[in-house]
XYZ file of C-alpha atoms in Angstrom:
334
model
C 13.139 -7.743 -35.448
C 10.152 -6.898 -37.582
C 9.007 -3.467 -38.622
C 7.246 -1.391 -36.014
C 3.535 -1.017 -36.713
C 1.496 2.023 -35.903
C -0.784 1.495 -32.869
C -3.882 2.375 -34.837
C -3.163 -0.333 -37.430
C -2.077 -3.052 -35.035
C -4.195 -6.167 -34.967
C -4.589 -8.396 -31.988
C -2.817 -11.723 -32.142
C -5.044 -14.631 -31.149
C -2.635 -15.423 -28.322
C -2.554 -11.892 -26.885
C -4.788 -11.472 -23.822
C -7.616 -8.955 -24.235
C -8.267 -6.935 -21.101
C -11.305 -5.132 -19.775
C -11.283 -1.432 -18.996
C -11.350 -2.195 -15.256
C -8.297 -4.440 -15.513
C -6.358 -1.828 -17.502
C -7.310 0.832 -14.965
C -5.999 -1.320 -12.082
C -2.748 -2.090 -13.871
C -1.994 1.518 -14.733
C -3.359 3.118 -11.573
C -5.845 5.226 -13.539
C -9.499 5.612 -12.659
C -11.823 3.859 -15.167
C -13.674 7.153 -15.607
C -10.388 8.757 -16.700
C -9.874 6.084 -19.366
C -13.404 6.592 -20.652
C -12.892 10.353 -20.702
C -9.649 10.006 -22.671
C -11.369 7.731 -25.164
C -14.266 10.115 -25.604
C -12.148 13.266 -25.877
C -8.934 12.104 -27.540
C -9.598 8.696 -29.081
C -7.271 6.902 -26.630
C -9.002 3.580 -26.203
C -9.441 0.049 -27.548
C -8.844 -0.114 -31.285
C -11.123 -3.124 -31.791
C -14.718 -2.998 -30.576
C -17.535 -5.396 -31.262
C -21.091 -4.151 -31.125
C -22.994 -5.285 -28.043
C -19.877 -6.458 -26.201
C -17.567 -4.903 -23.622
C -14.515 -3.119 -24.951
C -11.342 -5.199 -24.885
C -7.830 -3.780 -24.705
C -4.924 -5.333 -26.605
C -1.286 -5.014 -25.553
C -0.852 -2.173 -28.056
C -3.895 -0.366 -26.688
C -2.458 -0.612 -23.183
C 0.947 0.628 -24.363
C -0.727 3.641 -25.951
C -2.592 4.677 -22.799
C 0.517 3.987 -20.688
C 2.435 6.437 -22.885
C -0.350 8.958 -22.337
C -0.005 8.447 -18.561
C 3.741 8.990 -18.773
C 3.423 12.201 -20.759
C 0.701 13.724 -18.597
C 2.779 12.863 -15.495
C 5.577 14.957 -17.015
C 3.214 17.894 -17.358
C 2.337 17.559 -21.048
C -1.236 18.797 -21.694
C -3.632 15.853 -22.236
C -4.586 16.817 -25.802
C -0.931 17.045 -26.876
C -0.044 13.851 -24.997
C -2.861 12.026 -26.784
C -1.631 13.183 -30.205
C 1.855 11.915 -29.465
C 0.660 8.614 -27.990
C -1.564 7.957 -30.986
C 1.181 8.852 -33.447
C 3.915 6.716 -31.940
C 3.442 4.461 -28.931
C 6.517 2.306 -29.102
C 9.118 5.096 -29.339
C 9.977 8.039 -27.133
C 7.700 11.066 -27.522
C 9.151 13.489 -30.066
C 8.320 16.617 -28.074
C 10.437 18.660 -25.671
C 9.864 17.913 -22.001
C 8.346 20.689 -19.896
C 10.851 22.963 -18.164
C 10.153 21.467 -14.724
C 10.659 17.960 -16.049
C 14.011 18.918 -17.632
C 15.218 20.275 -14.312
C 14.017 17.192 -12.433
C 15.435 14.550 -14.743
C 12.407 13.743 -16.928
C 11.113 10.204 -17.174
C 13.749 8.621 -14.935
C 12.917 11.012 -12.113
C 9.297 9.845 -12.161
C 10.030 6.110 -12.166
C 10.256 3.806 -9.164
C 12.479 0.703 -8.845
C 9.790 -1.866 -8.075
C 11.356 -5.097 -9.306
C 9.173 -8.184 -9.768
C 5.831 -7.154 -8.277
C 2.130 -7.509 -9.024
C 0.648 -5.289 -11.711
C -1.591 -3.745 -9.036
C 1.539 -2.578 -7.203
C 2.845 -0.930 -10.366
C -0.496 0.752 -10.891
C -0.544 2.012 -7.311
C 2.997 3.385 -7.613
C 2.229 5.123 -10.918
C -0.858 6.758 -9.468
C 1.062 7.904 -6.383
C 3.876 9.419 -8.459
C 1.283 11.343 -10.477
C -0.292 12.478 -7.181
C -3.562 11.136 -8.598
C -5.438 10.685 -5.314
C -8.675 9.269 -6.826
C -6.669 6.630 -8.719
C -4.670 5.737 -5.590
C -7.874 5.344 -3.600
C -9.511 3.283 -6.342
C -6.473 1.002 -6.646
C -6.359 0.405 -2.892
C -10.072 -0.339 -2.731
C -9.843 -2.829 -5.594
C -6.699 -4.428 -4.160
C -8.188 -5.022 -0.715
C -11.440 -6.229 -2.227
C -9.680 -8.764 -4.442
C -6.771 -9.928 -2.268
C -7.677 -9.046 1.314
C -5.467 -7.423 3.921
C -2.535 -9.829 4.075
C -1.782 -10.216 0.364
C -2.842 -6.639 -0.325
C -0.369 -5.329 2.233
C 2.536 -7.690 1.558
C 2.417 -7.751 -2.243
C 0.925 -4.390 -3.243
C 0.991 -1.685 -0.566
C 4.271 -2.436 1.216
C 6.389 -2.804 -1.972
C 5.024 0.478 -3.319
C 5.733 2.255 -0.014
C 9.254 0.817 0.161
C 9.986 1.905 -3.415
C 8.846 5.447 -2.673
C 10.937 5.489 0.502
C 14.053 4.297 -1.336
C 13.529 6.894 -4.068
C 13.087 9.622 -1.486
C 16.265 8.576 0.317
C 18.261 8.699 -2.922
C 16.679 11.847 -4.385
C 16.757 14.343 -1.542
C 13.371 15.929 -0.844
C 11.817 15.370 -4.271
C 9.581 12.432 -3.358
C 8.334 13.511 0.064
C 4.957 14.565 -1.309
C 4.521 11.184 -3.009
C 5.286 9.286 0.197
C 2.932 11.441 2.257
C 0.050 11.053 -0.189
C 0.501 7.292 -0.552
C 0.912 6.738 3.212
C -2.190 8.735 4.026
C -4.340 6.794 1.559
C -2.958 3.421 2.653
C -3.699 4.287 6.277
C -7.199 5.426 5.376
C -7.870 2.249 3.385
C -6.699 -0.018 6.214
C -8.905 1.729 8.755
C -11.937 2.330 6.543
C -12.419 -1.131 5.050
C -15.236 -3.131 6.700
C -13.840 -5.762 9.034
C -10.824 -3.710 10.123
C -11.362 -3.696 13.866
C -9.035 -0.879 14.869
C -10.021 0.296 18.325
C -13.314 -1.581 18.496
C -14.401 -4.799 20.167
C -14.784 -6.782 16.960
C -14.631 -9.927 19.086
C -16.753 -8.795 22.001
C -18.406 -12.213 22.100
C -15.048 -13.843 22.876
C -13.918 -14.307 26.453
C -10.328 -13.159 25.862
C -9.388 -9.578 26.761
C -8.258 -7.392 23.836
C -4.820 -6.997 22.312
C -3.045 -3.661 22.799
C -1.019 -2.447 19.807
C 1.268 0.587 20.072
C 4.398 2.094 18.601
C 7.156 2.659 21.145
C 8.010 6.240 22.201
C 9.633 8.156 19.359
C 8.395 5.743 16.690
C 6.281 7.287 13.928
C 6.077 4.345 11.485
C 2.556 3.079 12.104
C 1.459 1.504 8.821
C 2.680 -2.077 9.491
C 0.930 -1.979 12.853
C -2.216 -0.622 11.198
C -2.091 -3.538 8.748
C -1.855 -6.000 11.656
C -4.769 -4.273 13.386
C -6.823 -4.601 10.210
C -6.091 -8.327 9.920
C -7.013 -8.917 13.574
C -10.241 -6.994 13.058
C -10.990 -9.072 9.971
C -10.668 -12.158 12.186
C -12.988 -10.543 14.754
C -10.312 -10.366 17.430
C -10.679 -7.471 19.950
C -7.997 -4.792 19.690
C -6.942 -1.454 21.165
C -4.743 0.444 18.713
C -2.807 3.441 20.100
C -0.789 4.408 17.034
C 2.463 6.341 16.889
C 4.906 7.243 19.668
C 2.850 6.350 22.735
C 4.684 7.658 25.851
C 5.870 4.982 28.267
C 3.708 6.273 31.125
C 0.616 6.295 28.923
C 1.334 2.770 27.715
C 1.698 1.561 31.296
C -1.629 3.135 32.287
C -3.381 1.684 29.240
C -2.107 -1.819 29.963
C -3.003 -1.557 33.664
C -6.523 -0.310 32.954
C -7.360 -2.623 30.038
C -5.742 -5.834 31.285
C -4.981 -7.083 27.752
C -4.234 -10.633 26.665
C -1.181 -9.402 24.793
C 0.712 -6.209 24.045
C 2.362 -5.680 20.647
C 5.177 -3.104 20.603
C 6.329 -1.882 17.181
C 9.812 -0.422 16.602
C 11.067 0.345 13.111
C 14.502 1.503 14.264
C 17.063 0.151 16.721
C 17.195 3.652 18.163
C 13.576 3.392 19.335
C 13.570 -0.275 20.458
C 13.620 0.172 24.242
C 14.537 -2.796 26.475
C 13.380 -0.957 29.600
C 9.926 -0.435 28.082
C 9.584 -4.164 27.409
C 10.400 -4.868 31.070
C 7.893 -2.235 32.177
C 5.062 -3.804 30.173
C 6.007 -7.379 31.065
C 5.992 -6.524 34.788
C 2.637 -4.731 34.696
C 0.059 -6.559 36.814
C -3.674 -6.352 37.429
C -6.368 -8.357 39.125
C -7.147 -9.280 42.727
C -4.389 -10.088 45.205
C -3.306 -13.704 44.878
C -4.591 -13.983 41.309
C -2.790 -11.188 39.557
C -1.796 -11.644 35.933
C 0.527 -10.221 33.249
C 0.129 -9.659 29.499
C 2.002 -11.618 26.875
C 4.543 -9.205 25.358
C 5.182 -9.393 21.610
C 7.715 -7.184 19.830
C 7.459 -6.476 16.108
C 9.441 -4.520 13.569
C 13.062 -4.451 12.330
C 14.233 -2.433 15.332
C 14.100 -5.393 17.713
C 16.743 -8.064 18.153
C 15.907 -11.509 16.693
C 16.518 -12.951 20.191
C 13.530 -11.198 21.743
C 13.666 -13.413 24.825
C 16.753 -11.517 25.917
C 14.596 -8.456 26.619
C 12.506 -10.196 29.279
C 11.406 -13.783 30.020
C 8.671 -15.004 27.662
C 8.902 -12.088 25.192
C 8.326 -13.182 21.586
C 9.279 -11.481 18.321
C 6.651 -11.408 15.576
C 7.769 -11.770 11.948
C 5.481 -11.449 8.945
C 1.906 -10.245 8.915
C 0.233 -13.637 8.585
C 2.379 -15.383 11.206
C 1.905 -12.438 13.577
C -1.876 -12.608 13.249
C -1.838 -16.401 13.640
C 0.265 -16.183 16.819
C -1.983 -13.536 18.375
C -5.087 -15.509 17.507
C -3.572 -18.586 19.158
C -2.792 -16.588 22.313
C -6.344 -15.308 22.562
C -7.751 -18.785 22.033
C -5.598 -20.341 24.783
């Protein structure tokens, strides 16, 4: 191993990728305005700048600002964190952790086990752990703009949410606030993005009746169903989204009044997956005597048995966001 060089004296290798400020912001889950503010106030920014060109960040520059993010997340004042990050990026900060951080386990307590994921997922998780709402919102907006709903959900949002959930389960109540903040912003992003047709007739020009989407009674996990609703809206398919824990009687009335092409029932837990409810929906009829019809019933979520047909004749189990959307689109086109 060679000698460690100070960040300020490091030179970019010709093979090292140089990143823009926007790319660094997405990777770290920090708003671009925050990076510019840190550069202006504390000198935390690209070491090499060429006049008349955009600033480019080397790997050492990114490591320096990442260390600043870590220290400020622990409660270190920004000015002090900047001094430490500038002095020594590649070693642990030589300052005592704040009292709250010492009680909570310091750096390890603020990390999430993400595994092999996209950099945007890491940035989203870092921003959520810091409770940096503007950075979370910015990361979600950029993710959906670049990757769309399916990839954005499967490779960025869902892994970050699962990591927070696992950390919460293993750490008592310490990560509840992180999960709530991240869930709220993910839900808002899925419903706010243009093309997400939750609750509207995005496909009013199509002849097919809408799709009803609802969580079964007692089920509060709505985000996967919201992601599916967003994808269907993006494809201009008509939907009626009823959200969490819809009572059985209300679901029956909604199906009877709307006359949907299909009904999607989401259950995250085996405790909420209700066979009787599937029968109720499958047996619901509407239309004139002699030409009455039923909806297609689709179950989704880990709570349902893989052999969905055992619940009622013709019931299908949806797996995966893309395949679920493709199957629903095929049903509406039939």
